Coordinates of C-alpha atoms and ligand atoms in Angstrom, one line a residue:
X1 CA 44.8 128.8 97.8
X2 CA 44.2 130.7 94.7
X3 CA 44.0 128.2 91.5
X4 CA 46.5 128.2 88.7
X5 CA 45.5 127.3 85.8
X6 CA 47.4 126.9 81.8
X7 CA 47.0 126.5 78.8
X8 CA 49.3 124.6 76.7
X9 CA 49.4 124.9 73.0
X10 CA 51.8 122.1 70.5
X11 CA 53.0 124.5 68.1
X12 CA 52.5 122.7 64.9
X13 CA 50.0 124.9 63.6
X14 CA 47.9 127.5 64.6
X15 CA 45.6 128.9 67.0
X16 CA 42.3 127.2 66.2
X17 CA 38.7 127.2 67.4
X18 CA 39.2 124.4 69.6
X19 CA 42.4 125.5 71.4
X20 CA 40.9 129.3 71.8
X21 CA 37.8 128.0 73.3
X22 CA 40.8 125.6 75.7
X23 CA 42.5 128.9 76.7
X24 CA 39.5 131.1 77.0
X25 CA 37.9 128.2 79.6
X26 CA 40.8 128.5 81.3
X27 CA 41.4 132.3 81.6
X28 CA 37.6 132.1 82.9
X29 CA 38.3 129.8 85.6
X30 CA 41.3 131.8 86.5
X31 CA 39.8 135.2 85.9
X32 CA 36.6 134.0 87.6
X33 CA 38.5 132.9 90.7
X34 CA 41.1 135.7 90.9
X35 CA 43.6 132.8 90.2
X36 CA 46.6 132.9 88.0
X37 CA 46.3 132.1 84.1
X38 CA 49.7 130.7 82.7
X39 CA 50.7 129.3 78.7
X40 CA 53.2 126.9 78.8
X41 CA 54.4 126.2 74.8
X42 CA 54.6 122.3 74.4
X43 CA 57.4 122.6 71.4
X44 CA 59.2 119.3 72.2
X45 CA 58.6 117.8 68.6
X46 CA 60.8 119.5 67.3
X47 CA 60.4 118.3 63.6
X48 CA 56.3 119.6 63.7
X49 CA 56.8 122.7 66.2
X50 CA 57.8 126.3 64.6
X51 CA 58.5 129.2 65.6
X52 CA 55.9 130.8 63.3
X53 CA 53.2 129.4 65.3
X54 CA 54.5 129.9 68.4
X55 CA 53.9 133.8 67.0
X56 CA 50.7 132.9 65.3
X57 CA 49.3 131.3 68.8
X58 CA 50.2 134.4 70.6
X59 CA 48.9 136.7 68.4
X60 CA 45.7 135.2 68.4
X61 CA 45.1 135.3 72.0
X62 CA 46.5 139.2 72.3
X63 CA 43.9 139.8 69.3
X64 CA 41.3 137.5 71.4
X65 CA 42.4 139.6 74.9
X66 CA 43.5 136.4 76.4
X67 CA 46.1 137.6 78.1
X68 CA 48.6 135.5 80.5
X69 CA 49.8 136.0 83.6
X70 CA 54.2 135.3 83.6
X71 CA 56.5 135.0 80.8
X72 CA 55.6 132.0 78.5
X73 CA 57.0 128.7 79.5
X74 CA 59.2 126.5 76.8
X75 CA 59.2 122.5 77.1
X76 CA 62.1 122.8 75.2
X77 CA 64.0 124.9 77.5
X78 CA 63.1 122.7 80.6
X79 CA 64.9 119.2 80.0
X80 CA 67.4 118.9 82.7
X81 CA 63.7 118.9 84.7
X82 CA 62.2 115.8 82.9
X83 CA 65.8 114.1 83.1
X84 CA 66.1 114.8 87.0
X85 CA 62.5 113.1 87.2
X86 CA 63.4 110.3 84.7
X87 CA 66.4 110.1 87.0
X88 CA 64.2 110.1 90.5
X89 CA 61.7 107.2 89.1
X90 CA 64.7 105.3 87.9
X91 CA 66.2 105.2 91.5
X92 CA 63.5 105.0 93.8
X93 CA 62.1 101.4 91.6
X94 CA 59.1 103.1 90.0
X95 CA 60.4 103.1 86.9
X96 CA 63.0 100.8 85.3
X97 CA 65.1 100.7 81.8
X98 CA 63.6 97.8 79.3
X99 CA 66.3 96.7 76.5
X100 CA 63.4 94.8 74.8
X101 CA 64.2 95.5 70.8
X102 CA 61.3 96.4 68.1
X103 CA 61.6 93.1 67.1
X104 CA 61.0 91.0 70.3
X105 CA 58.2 93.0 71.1
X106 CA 56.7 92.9 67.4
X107 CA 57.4 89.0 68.1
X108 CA 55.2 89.2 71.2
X109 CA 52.5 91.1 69.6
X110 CA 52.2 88.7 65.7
X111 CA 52.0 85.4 68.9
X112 CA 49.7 87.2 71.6
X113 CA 48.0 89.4 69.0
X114 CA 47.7 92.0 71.4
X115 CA 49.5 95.3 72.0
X116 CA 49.7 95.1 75.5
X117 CA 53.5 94.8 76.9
X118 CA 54.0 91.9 78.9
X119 CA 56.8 93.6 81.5
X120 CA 59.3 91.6 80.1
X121 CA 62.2 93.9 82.0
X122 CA 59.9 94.6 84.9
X123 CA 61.8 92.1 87.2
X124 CA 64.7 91.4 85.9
X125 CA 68.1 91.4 88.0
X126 CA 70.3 94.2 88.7
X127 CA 72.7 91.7 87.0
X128 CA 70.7 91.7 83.9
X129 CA 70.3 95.2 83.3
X130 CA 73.9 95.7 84.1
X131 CA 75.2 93.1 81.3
X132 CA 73.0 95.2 78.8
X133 CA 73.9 98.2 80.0
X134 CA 77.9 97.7 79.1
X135 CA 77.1 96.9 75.5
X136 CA 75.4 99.8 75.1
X137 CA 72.1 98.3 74.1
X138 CA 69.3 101.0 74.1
X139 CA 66.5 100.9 76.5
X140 CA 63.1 102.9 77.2
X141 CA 62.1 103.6 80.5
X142 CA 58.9 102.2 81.4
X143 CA 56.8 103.0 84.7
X144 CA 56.1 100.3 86.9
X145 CA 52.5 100.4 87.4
X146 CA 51.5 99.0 90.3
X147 CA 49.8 96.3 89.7
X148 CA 46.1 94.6 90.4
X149 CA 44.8 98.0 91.4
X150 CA 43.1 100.8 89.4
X151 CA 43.7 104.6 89.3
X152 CA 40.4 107.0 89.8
X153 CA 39.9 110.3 89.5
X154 CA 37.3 112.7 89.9
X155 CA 36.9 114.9 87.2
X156 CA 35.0 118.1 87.4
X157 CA 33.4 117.5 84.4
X158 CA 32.8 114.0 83.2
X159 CA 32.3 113.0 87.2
X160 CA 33.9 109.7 88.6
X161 CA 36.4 107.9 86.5
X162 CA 38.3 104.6 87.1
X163 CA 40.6 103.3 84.9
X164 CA 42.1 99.7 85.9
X165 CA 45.5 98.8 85.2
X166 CA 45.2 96.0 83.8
X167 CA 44.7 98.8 81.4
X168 CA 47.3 100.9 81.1
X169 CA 50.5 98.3 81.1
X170 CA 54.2 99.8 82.2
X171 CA 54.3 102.5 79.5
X172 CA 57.1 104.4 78.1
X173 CA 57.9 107.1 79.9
X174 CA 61.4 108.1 78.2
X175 CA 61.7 106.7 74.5
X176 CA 65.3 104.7 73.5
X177 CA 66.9 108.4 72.6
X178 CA 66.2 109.5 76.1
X179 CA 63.8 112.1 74.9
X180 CA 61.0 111.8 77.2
X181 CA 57.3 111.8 76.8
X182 CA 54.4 114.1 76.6
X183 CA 52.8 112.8 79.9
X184 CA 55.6 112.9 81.5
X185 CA 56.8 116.6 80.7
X186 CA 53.7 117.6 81.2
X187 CA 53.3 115.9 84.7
X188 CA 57.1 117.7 85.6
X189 CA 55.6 121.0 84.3
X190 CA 52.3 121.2 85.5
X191 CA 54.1 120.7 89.0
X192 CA 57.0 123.3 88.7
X193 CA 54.4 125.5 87.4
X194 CA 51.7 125.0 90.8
X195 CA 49.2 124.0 88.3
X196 CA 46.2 123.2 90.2
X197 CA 43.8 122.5 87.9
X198 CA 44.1 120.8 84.5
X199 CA 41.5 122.5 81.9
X200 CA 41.7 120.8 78.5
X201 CA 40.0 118.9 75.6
X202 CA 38.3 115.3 76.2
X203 CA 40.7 114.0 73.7
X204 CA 43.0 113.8 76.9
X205 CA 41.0 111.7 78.8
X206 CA 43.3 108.6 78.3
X207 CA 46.7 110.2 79.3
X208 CA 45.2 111.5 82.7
X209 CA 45.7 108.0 84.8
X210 CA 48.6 107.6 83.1
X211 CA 49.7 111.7 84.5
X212 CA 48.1 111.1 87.7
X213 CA 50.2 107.7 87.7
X214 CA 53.4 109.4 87.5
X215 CA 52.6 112.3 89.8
X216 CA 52.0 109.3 93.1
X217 CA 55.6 107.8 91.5
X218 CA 57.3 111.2 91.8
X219 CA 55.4 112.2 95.4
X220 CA 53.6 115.1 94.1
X221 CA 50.2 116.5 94.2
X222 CA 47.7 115.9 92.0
X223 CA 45.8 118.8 90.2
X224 CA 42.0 118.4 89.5
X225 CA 41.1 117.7 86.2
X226 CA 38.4 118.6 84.2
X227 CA 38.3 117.5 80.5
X228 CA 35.8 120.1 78.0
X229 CA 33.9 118.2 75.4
X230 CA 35.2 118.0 71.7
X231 CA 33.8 120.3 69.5
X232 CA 31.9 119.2 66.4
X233 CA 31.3 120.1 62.9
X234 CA 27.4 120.0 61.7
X235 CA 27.8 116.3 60.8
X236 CA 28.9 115.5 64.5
X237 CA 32.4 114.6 63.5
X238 CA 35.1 116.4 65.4
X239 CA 35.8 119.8 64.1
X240 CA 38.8 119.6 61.9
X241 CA 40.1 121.6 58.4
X242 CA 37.6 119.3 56.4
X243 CA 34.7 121.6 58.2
X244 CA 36.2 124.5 56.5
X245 CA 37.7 127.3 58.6
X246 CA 38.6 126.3 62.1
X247 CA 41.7 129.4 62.3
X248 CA 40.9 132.0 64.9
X249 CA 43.3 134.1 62.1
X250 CA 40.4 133.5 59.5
X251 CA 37.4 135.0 61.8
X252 CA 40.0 137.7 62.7
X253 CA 40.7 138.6 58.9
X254 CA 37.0 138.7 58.2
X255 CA 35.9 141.6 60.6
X256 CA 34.4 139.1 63.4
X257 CA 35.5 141.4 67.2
X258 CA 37.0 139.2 69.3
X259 CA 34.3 139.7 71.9
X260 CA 31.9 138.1 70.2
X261 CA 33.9 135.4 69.0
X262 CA 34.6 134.9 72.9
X263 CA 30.9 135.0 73.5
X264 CA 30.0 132.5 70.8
X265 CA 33.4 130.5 71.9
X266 CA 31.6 130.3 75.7
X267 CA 28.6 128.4 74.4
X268 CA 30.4 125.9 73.1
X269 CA 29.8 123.5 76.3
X270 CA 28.7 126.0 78.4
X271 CA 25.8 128.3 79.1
X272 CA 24.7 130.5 81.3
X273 CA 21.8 129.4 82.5
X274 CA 19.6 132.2 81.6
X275 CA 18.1 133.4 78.3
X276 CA 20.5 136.1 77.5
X277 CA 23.1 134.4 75.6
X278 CA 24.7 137.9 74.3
X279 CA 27.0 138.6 76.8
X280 CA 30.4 140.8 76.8
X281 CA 33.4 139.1 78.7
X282 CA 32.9 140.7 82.2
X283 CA 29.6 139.2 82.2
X284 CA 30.5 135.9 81.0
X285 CA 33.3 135.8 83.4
X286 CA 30.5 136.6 86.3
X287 CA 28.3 134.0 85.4
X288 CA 31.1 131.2 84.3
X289 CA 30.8 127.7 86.2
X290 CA 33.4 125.4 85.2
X291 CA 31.3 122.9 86.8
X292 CA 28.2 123.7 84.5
X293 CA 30.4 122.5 81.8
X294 CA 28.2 119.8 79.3
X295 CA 29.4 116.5 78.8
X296 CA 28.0 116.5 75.4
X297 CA 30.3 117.4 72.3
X298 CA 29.3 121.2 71.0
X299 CA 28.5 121.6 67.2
X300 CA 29.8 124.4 65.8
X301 CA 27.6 126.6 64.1
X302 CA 28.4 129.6 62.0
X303 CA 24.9 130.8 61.4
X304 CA 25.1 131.1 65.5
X305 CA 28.1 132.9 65.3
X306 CA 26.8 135.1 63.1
X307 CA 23.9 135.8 65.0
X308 CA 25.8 136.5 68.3
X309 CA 28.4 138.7 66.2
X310 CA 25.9 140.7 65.0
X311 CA 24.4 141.1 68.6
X312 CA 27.4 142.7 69.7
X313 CA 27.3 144.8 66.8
X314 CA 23.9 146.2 67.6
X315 CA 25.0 147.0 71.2
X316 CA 28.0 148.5 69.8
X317 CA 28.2 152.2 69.5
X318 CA 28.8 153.3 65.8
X319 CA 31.6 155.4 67.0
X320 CA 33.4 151.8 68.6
X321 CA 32.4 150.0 65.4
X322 CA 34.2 152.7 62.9
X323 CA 37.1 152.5 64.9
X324 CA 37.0 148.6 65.2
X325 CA 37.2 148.9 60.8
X326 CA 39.8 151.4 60.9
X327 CA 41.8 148.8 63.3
X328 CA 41.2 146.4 59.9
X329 CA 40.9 149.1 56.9
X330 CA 42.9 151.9 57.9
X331 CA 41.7 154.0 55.1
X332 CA 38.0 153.1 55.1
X333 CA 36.6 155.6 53.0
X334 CA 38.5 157.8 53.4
X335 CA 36.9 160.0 50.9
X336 CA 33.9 160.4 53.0
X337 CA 33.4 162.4 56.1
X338 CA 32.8 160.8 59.2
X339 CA 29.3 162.0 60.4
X340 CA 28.2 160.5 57.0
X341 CA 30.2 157.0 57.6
X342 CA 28.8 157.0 61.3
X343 CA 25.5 157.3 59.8
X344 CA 25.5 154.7 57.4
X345 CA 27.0 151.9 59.9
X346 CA 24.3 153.2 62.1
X347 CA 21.5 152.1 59.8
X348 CA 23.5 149.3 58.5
X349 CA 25.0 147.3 61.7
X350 CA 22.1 145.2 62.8
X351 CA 22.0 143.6 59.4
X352 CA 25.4 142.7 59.3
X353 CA 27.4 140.0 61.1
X354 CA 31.4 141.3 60.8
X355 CA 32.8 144.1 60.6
X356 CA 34.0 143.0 57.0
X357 CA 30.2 142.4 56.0
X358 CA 29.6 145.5 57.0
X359 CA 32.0 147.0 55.1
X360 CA 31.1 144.9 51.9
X361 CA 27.1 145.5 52.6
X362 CA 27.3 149.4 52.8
X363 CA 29.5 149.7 49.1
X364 CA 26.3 151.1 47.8
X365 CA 26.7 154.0 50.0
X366 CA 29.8 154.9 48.5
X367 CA 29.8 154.3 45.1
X368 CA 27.2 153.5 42.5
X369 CA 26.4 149.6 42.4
X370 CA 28.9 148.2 39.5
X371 CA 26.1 145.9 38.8
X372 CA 22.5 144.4 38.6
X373 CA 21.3 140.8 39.3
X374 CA 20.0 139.7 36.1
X375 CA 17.9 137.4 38.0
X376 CA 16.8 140.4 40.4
X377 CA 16.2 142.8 37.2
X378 CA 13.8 140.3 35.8
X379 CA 11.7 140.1 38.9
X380 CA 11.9 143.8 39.5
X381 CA 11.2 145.5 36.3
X382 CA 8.0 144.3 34.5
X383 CA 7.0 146.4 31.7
X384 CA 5.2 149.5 33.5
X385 CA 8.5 149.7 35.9
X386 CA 10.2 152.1 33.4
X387 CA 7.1 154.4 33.6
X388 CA 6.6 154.6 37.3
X389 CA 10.0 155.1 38.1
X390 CA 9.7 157.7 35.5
X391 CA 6.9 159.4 37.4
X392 CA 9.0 159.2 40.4
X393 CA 11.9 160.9 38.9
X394 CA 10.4 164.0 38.5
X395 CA 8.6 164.2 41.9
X396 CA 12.1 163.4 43.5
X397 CA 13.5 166.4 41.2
X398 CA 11.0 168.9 42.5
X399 CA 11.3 167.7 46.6
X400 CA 13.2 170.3 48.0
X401 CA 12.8 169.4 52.1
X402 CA 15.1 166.3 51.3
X403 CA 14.8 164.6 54.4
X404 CA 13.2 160.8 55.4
X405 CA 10.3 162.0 56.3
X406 CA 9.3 164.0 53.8
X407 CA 10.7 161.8 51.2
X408 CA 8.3 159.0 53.1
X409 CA 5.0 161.7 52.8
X410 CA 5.8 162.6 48.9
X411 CA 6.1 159.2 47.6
X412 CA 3.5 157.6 49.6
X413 CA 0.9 160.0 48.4
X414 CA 1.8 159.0 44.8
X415 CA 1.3 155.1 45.3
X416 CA -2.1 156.4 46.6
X417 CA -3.1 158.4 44.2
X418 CA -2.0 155.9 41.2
X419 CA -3.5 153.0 43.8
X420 CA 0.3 151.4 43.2
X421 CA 1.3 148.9 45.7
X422 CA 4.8 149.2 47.9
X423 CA 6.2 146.5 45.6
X424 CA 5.7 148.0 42.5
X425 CA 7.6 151.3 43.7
X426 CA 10.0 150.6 46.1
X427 CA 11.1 147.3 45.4
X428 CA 12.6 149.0 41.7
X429 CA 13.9 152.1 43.0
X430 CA 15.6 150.1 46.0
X431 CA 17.3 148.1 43.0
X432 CA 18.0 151.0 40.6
X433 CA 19.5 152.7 44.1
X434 CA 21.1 150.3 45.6
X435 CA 21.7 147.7 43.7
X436 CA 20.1 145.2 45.8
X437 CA 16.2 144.2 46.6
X438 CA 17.1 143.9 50.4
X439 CA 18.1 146.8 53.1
X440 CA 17.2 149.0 55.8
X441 CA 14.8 151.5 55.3
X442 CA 14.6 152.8 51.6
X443 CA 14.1 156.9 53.0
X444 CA 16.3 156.6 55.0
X445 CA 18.7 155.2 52.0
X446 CA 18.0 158.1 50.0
X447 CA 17.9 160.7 52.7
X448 CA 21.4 159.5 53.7
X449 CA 22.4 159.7 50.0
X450 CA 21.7 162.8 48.5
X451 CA 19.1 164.2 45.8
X452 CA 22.0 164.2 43.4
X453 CA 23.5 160.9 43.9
X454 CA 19.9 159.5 44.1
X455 CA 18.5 161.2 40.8
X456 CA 21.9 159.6 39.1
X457 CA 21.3 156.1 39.8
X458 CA 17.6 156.4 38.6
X459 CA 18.5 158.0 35.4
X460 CA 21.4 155.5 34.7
X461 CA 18.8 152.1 35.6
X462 CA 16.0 153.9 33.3
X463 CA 18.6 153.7 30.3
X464 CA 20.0 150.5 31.2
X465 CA 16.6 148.3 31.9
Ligands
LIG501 N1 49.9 120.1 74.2 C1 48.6 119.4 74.3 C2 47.8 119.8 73.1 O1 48.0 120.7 72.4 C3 47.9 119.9 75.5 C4 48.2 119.1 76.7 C5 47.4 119.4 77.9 O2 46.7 120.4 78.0 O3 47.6 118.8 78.9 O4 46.8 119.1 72.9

């Protein structure tokens, strides 16, 4: 049987690192194993869920290319389905209606000082129940756990786990309202929905003997479950807002292609065994092994991100990249043709990590730099600076063959025949240039620009230094 997996989002906020990297495990397992890849929207607070992020969610994982398989399921479309169950557990004895109030149970708690419920409805008469029920007391349903035994699973991840009763107590299943609860809607659903295998963050762990619990109550199958490792921020806490930005929307807005965020997302617990951690998402899909998962929580860590972003930038062709910043700046330069802006992202992409970087890193291409490091100038331009930027102003003027190479020829015979070191040259005409003491290759900078442009920007730093 093919598996069928899902993803299932609360929408009370939106699509963040932890849940992409949920969905993107899961479309691997299903993509992986030609199997079926399903979101089901888990709205039933109703007070916390919003439309907005429903949108936000989706939008995310079209941007991401994490796309579904079916129309999107609605917890809160589907409750004649958790009443019908409610309705089963009731009947056949595995569940029953408890009229304890707040207050006796409180009462049992402040004496006992535990949480634990002691069953008090578990065996009470039909009588009982019956008396209640004509005064229109409220009541929760609680499932009757059997009792003396323990539930255990085997999950794909974490390996054996056994959980005794003793444990778990008859929990609610349905609340005084009626409404009923998350493991139990998401016990009816993953069944309607042929959910065979339950993908999802550790932070589940607890509910799954309690699911497992109510699939054996209602006679259904039980998927296999495998629980993915929290992600942490650098100080090993789980990743939340407090680590800064944890919104796939953010990485989205600043340039980052949602193949490599999908790369970097697929190390986060997993690896593929091999050096080459750069990988697009046919490959990863290839080499994913939901059993290879770590136990181990995964720190999150931007400079890694970075790192594999700009990896995929470098294998990137500069005609893929210019349209991946159109996608995001529609009127990039639009000044400028495009053989030149294909030239510059070709000497700038492998030193930048985003396509928003790159777009901030190459301004000097475009327009004279608006200003000057003060603390830069000061290392840059000692007292003979103005003078052998001075000398190279002219030579520049009389180069006709403007081209890296013989730019390269021209100015290293000057630093030889003055014995001038690289520093002392380049490092102030890369500043008065640029703007900046860092870059690619400084001919290829001034070959790209122009004799014009170039022989500006000198002139300008010689009367400003
Ligand atoms: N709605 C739950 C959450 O957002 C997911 C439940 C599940 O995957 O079973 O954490």
């Amino acid at each position: 049987m093919n598996p069928c997996v899902r993803f299932a989002p609360s929408p009370t906020g939106q699509l963040h690192i932890g849940g992409a990297r949920t969905a993107l495990f899961n479309y691997l397992f299903a993509r992986k194993n030609s199997g079926k890849f399903l979101v089901r929207i888990e709205d039933t607070d109703l007070e916390r869920s919003k439309q907005e992020y429903i949108d936000q969610i989706c939008e995310s994982m079209t941007w991401l290319g994490l796309t579904w398989d079916d129309d999107l399921v609605y917890q809160s479309k589907r409750t004649d389905g958790y009443e019908k169950a409610i309705r089963s557990l009731l009947e056949s004895g595995n569940a029953y209606r408890c009229f304890a109030s707040k207050d006796e149970l409180e009462k049992i708690r402040d004496k006992t000082g535990s949480y634990s419920y002691s069953g008090l409805w578990r065996d009470r008469s039909e009588k009982d129940i019956q008396v209640e029920m004509e005064e229109g007391k409220a009541f929760t349903v609680r499932l009757r756990v059997p009792g003396g035994k323990e539930t255990i699973f085997n999950d794909l991840i974490y390996g054996t786990i056994t959980v005794s009763h003793s444990e778990l107590n008859d929990f609610i299943i349905a609340r005084s309202d009626g409404s009923p609860v998350y493991n139990l809607t998401n016990v009816v659903d993953d069944s309607d929905m042929g959910i065979t295998h339950v993908i999802r963050g550790e932070d589940h762990i607890a509910n799954t003997p309690k699911q497992i619990l109510i699939y054996q109550a209602l006679g259904l199958d039980v998927p296999t479950f495998a629980h993915l490792p929290m992600i942490l921020g650098q100080d090993k806490k789980r990743l939340s807002k407090r680590h800064g930005a944890t919104g796939v929307q953010f990485y989205c807005n600043e340039g980052y292609q949602p193949e490599a965020l999908l790369n970097y997302l697929s190390l986060l617990g997993w690896n593929p065994g091999t050096e080459e951690e750069v990988m697009s998402l046919d490959e990863i899909i290839q080499k994913f092994d939901l059993t290879m998962v770590h136990k181990k929580g995964a720190v999150f860590d931007e400079k890694k991100l970075n790192w594999i972003s700009g990896q995929h930038l470098v294998k990137q062709s500069n005609e893929s990249i210019l349209s991946g910043i159109e996608i995001i700046r529609k009127d990039w330069r639009i000044d400028f043709d495009k053989a030149f802006k294909l030239s510059v992202i070709n000497l700038m992409k492998i030193r930048s990590k985003s396509l928003v970087d790159l777009m901030t890193q190459t301004d000097y291409f475009f327009s004279d730099p608006h200003e000057f490091g003060e603390k830069d100038v000061r290392k840059i331009w000692k007292n003979d600076t103005s003078d052998i930027v001075s000398d190279i102003q002219i030579i520049l003027m009389k180069i006709d063959q403007w081209d890296g190479e013989s730019l390269e020829k021209k100015l290293k015979s000057f630093m030889e025949e003055k014995g001038l070191g690289f520093g002392k040259v380049m490092k102030p005409i890369r500043l008065a240039i640029c703007g900046t003491i860092n870059g690619p290759s400084l001919f290829e900078i001034l070959s790209l620009l122009g004799k014009d442009i170039c022989l500006r920007r000198l002139k300008r730093a010689l009367s400003q230094f």
